[in-house]
PDB file of C-alpha atoms in Angstrom:
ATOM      1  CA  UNK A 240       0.000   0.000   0.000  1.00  0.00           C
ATOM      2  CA  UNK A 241       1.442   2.853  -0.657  1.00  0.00           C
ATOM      3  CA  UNK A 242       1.625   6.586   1.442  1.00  0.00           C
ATOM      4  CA  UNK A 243      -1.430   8.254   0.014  1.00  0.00           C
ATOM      5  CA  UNK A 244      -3.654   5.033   0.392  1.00  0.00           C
ATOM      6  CA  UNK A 245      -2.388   5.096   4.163  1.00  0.00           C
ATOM      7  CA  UNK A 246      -3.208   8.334   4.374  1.00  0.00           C
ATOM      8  CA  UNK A 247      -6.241   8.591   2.960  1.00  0.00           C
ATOM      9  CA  UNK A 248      -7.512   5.963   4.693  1.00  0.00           C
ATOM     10  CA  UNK A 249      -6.572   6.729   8.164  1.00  0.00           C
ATOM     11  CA  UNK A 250      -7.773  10.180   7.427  1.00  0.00           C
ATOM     12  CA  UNK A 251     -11.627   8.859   6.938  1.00  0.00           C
ATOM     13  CA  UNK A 252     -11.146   7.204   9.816  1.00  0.00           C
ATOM     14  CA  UNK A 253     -10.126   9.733  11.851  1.00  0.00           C
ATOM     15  CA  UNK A 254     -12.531  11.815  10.089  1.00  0.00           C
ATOM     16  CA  UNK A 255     -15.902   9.940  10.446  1.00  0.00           C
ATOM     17  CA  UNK A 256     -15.045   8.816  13.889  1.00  0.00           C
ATOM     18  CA  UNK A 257     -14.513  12.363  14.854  1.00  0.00           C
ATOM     19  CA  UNK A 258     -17.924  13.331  13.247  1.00  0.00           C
ATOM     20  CA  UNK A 259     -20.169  10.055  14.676  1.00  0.00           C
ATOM     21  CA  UNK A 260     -18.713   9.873  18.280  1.00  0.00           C
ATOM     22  CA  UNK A 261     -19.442  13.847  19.026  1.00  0.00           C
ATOM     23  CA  UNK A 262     -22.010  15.213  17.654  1.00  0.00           C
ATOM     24  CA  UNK A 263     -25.570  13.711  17.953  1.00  0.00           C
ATOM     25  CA  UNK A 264     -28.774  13.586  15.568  1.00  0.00           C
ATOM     26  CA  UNK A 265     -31.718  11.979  18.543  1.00  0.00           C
ATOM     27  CA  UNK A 266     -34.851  13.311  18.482  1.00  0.00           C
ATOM     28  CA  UNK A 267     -36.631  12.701  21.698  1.00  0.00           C
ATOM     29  CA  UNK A 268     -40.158  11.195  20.230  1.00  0.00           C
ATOM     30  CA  UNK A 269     -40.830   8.176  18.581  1.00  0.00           C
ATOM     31  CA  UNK A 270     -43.578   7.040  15.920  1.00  0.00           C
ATOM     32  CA  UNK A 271     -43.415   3.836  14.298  1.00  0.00           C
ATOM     33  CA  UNK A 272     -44.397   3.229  10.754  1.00  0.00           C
ATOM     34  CA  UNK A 273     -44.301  -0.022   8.994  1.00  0.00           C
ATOM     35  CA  UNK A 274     -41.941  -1.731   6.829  1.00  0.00           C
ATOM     36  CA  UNK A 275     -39.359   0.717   4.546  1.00  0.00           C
ATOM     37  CA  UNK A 276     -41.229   1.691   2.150  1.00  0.00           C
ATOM     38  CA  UNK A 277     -40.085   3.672  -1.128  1.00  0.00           C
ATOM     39  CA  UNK A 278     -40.077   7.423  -0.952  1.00  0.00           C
ATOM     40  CA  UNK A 279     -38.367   8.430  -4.284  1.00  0.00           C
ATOM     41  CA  UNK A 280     -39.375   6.553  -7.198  1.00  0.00           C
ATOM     42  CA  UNK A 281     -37.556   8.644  -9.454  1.00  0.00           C
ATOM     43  CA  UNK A 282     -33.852   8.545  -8.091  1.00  0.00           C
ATOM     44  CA  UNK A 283     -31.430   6.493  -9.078  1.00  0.00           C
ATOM     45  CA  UNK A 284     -32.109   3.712  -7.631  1.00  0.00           C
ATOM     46  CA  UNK A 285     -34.932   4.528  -4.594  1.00  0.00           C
ATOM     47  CA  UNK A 286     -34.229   5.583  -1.217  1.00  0.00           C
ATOM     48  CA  UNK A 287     -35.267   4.006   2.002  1.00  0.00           C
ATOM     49  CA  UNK A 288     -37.211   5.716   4.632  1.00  0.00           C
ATOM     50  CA  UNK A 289     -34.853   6.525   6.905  1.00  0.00           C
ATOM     51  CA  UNK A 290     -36.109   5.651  10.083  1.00  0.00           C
ATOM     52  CA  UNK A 291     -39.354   3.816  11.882  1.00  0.00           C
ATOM     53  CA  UNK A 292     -39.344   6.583  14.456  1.00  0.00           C
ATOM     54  CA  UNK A 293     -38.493  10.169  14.580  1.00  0.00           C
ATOM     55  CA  UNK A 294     -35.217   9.479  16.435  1.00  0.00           C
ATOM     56  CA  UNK A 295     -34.309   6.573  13.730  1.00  0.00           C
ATOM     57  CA  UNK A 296     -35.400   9.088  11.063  1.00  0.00           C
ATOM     58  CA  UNK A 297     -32.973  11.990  12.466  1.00  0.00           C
ATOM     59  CA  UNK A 298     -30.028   9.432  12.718  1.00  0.00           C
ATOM     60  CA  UNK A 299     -30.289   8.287   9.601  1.00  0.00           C
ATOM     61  CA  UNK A 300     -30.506  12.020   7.864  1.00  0.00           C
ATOM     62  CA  UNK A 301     -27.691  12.628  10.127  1.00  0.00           C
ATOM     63  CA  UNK A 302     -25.430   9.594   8.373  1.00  0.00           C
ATOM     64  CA  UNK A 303     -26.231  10.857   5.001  1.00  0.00           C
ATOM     65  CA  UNK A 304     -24.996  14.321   5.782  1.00  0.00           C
ATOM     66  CA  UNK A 305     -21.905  13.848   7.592  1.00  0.00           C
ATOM     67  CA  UNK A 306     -21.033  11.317   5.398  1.00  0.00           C
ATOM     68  CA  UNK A 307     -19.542  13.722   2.942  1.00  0.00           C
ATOM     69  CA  UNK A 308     -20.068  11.403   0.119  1.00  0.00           C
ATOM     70  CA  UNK A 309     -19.379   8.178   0.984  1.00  0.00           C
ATOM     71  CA  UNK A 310     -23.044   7.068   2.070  1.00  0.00           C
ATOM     72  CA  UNK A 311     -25.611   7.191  -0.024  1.00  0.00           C
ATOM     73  CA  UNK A 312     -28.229   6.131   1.543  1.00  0.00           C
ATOM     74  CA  UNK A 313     -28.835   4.612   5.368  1.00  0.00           C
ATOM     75  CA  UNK A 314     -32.049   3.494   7.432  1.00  0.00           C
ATOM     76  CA  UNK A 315     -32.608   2.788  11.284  1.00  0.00           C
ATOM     77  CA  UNK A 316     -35.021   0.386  12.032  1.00  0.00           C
ATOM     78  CA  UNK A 317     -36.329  -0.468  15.874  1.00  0.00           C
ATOM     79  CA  UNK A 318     -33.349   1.358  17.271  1.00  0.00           C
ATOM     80  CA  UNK A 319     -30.719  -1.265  16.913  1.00  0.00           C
ATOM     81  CA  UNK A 320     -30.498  -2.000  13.298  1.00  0.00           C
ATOM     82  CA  UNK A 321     -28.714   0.574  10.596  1.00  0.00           C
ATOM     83  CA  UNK A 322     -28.588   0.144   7.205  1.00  0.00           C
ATOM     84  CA  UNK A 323     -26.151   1.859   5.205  1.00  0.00           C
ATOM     85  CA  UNK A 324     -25.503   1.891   1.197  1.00  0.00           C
ATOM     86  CA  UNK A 325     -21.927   3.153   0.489  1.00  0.00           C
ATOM     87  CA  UNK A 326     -20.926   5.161  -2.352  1.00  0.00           C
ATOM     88  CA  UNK A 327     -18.459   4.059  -5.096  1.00  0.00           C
ATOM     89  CA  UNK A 328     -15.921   6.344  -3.700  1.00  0.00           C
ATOM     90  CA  UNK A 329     -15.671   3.873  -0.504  1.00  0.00           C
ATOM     91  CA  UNK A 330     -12.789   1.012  -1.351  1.00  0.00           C
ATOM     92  CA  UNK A 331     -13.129  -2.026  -0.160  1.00  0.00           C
ATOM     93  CA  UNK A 332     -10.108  -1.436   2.252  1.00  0.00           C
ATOM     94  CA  UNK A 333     -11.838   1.171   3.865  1.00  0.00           C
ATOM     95  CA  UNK A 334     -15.343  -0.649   4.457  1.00  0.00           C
ATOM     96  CA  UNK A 335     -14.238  -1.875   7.534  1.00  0.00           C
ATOM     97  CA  UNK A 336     -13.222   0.862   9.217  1.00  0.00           C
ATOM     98  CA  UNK A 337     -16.152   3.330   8.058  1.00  0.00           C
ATOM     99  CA  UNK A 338     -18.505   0.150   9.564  1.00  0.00           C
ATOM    100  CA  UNK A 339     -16.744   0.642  13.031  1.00  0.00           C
ATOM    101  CA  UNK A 340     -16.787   4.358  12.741  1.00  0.00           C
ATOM    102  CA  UNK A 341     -20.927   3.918  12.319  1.00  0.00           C
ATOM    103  CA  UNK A 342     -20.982   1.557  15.232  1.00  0.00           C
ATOM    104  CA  UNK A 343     -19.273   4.342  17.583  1.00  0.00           C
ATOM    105  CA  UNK A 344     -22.063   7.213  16.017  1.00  0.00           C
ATOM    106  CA  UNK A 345     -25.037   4.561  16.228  1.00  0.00           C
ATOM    107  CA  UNK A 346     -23.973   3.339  19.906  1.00  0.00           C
ATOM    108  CA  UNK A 347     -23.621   7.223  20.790  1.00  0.00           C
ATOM    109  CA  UNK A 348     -26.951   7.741  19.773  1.00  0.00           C
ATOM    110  CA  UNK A 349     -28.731   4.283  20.900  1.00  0.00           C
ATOM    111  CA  UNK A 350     -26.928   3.201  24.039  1.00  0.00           C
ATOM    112  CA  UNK A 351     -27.391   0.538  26.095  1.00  0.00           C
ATOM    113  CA  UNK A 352     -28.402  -2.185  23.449  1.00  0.00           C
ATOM    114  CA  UNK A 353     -26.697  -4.958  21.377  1.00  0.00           C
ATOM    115  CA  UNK A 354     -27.019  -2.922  17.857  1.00  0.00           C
ATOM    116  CA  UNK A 355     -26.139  -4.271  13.823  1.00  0.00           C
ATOM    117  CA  UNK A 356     -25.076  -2.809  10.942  1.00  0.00           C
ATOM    118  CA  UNK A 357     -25.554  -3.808   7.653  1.00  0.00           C
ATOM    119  CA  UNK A 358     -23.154  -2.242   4.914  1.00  0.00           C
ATOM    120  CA  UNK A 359     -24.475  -2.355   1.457  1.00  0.00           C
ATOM    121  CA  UNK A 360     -22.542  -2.304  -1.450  1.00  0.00           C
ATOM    122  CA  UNK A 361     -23.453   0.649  -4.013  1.00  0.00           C
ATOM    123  CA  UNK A 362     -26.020  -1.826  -5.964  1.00  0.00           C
ATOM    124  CA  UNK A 363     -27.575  -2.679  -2.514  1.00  0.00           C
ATOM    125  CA  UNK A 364     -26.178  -6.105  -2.330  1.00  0.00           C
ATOM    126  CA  UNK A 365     -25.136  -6.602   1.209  1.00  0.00           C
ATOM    127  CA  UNK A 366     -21.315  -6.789   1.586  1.00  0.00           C
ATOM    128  CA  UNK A 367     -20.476  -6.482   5.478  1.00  0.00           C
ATOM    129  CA  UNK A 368     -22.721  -7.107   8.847  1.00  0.00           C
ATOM    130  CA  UNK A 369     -21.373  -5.757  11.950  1.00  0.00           C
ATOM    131  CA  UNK A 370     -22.833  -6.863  15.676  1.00  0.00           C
ATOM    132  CA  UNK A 371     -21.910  -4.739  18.983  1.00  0.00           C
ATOM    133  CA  UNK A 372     -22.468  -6.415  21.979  1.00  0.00           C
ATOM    134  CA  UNK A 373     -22.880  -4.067  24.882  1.00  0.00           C
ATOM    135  CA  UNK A 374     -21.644  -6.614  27.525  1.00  0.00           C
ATOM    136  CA  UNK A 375     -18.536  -7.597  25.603  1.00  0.00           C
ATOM    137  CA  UNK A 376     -17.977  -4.102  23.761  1.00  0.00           C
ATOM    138  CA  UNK A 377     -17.166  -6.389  20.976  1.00  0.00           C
ATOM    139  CA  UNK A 378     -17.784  -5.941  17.022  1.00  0.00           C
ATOM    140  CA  UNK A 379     -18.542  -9.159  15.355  1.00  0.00           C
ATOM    141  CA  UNK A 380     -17.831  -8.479  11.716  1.00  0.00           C
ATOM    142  CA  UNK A 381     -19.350 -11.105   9.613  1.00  0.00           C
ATOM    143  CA  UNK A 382     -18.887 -10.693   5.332  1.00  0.00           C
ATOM    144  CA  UNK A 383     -21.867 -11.746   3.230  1.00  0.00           C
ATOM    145  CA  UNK A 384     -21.665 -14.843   1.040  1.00  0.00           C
TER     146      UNK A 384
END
């Protein structure tokens, strides 16, 4: 690998676990809705809602924005499950450590409970599952087949 790789990549790092660890997108109240359900028919390739409940639906706004680019589109779902499409501009070298950077954010955000992520590749074919474990502090990581 060679410098600007390194440095690239341990500037995301740095960068998105800066962005997800202090700041905070939680709304207080919570409404559940059903299943995702489409909102934009006529982008490229559909967005997700982004949350079941107003807190979910912040979070996942939140991820969008701060990702500068490199998530296209993300989801919370009964406030332990994220869903987050990546942008071709993410390497696969990198998926890793942008999936631990969202697991700092999300556990920020949703404390106190054994949370996934699920990283989806840029056609929405699911590359990367992440557990936390809140006793263990632990990230399983777990690649798709």
């Amino acid at each position: 690998m060679n410098i600007f790789h390194y440095v690239r990549k341990t500037l995301l790092v740095l960068a998105l676990m800066v962005l997800l660890t202090f700041t905070s997108a939680c709304g207080a109240s919570q409404t559940k809705t059903s299943n995702p359900v489409m909102t934009n028919q006529n982008s490229e390739y559909g967005q997700l809602e982004r949350g079941n409940s107003a807190a979910g639906q912040n979070f996942g706004d939140w991820v969008i924005k701060t990702g500068k680019g490199l998530i296209k589109d993300a989801y919370v779902r009964d406030r332990n499950k994220l869903g987050v499409v990546i942008s071709p501009k993410v390497l696969p070298t990198e998926v890793k450590a942008l999936t631990k950077s969202l697991v700092q954010g999300f556990r920020h955000n949703f404390p106190n409970q054994d949370l996934t992520i699920l990283i989806y590749a840029p056609d929405k074919k699911l590359i990367l599952t992440a557990r936390y474990d809140t006793q263990s502090h632990q990230i399983d990581y777990q690649q798709a087949s």
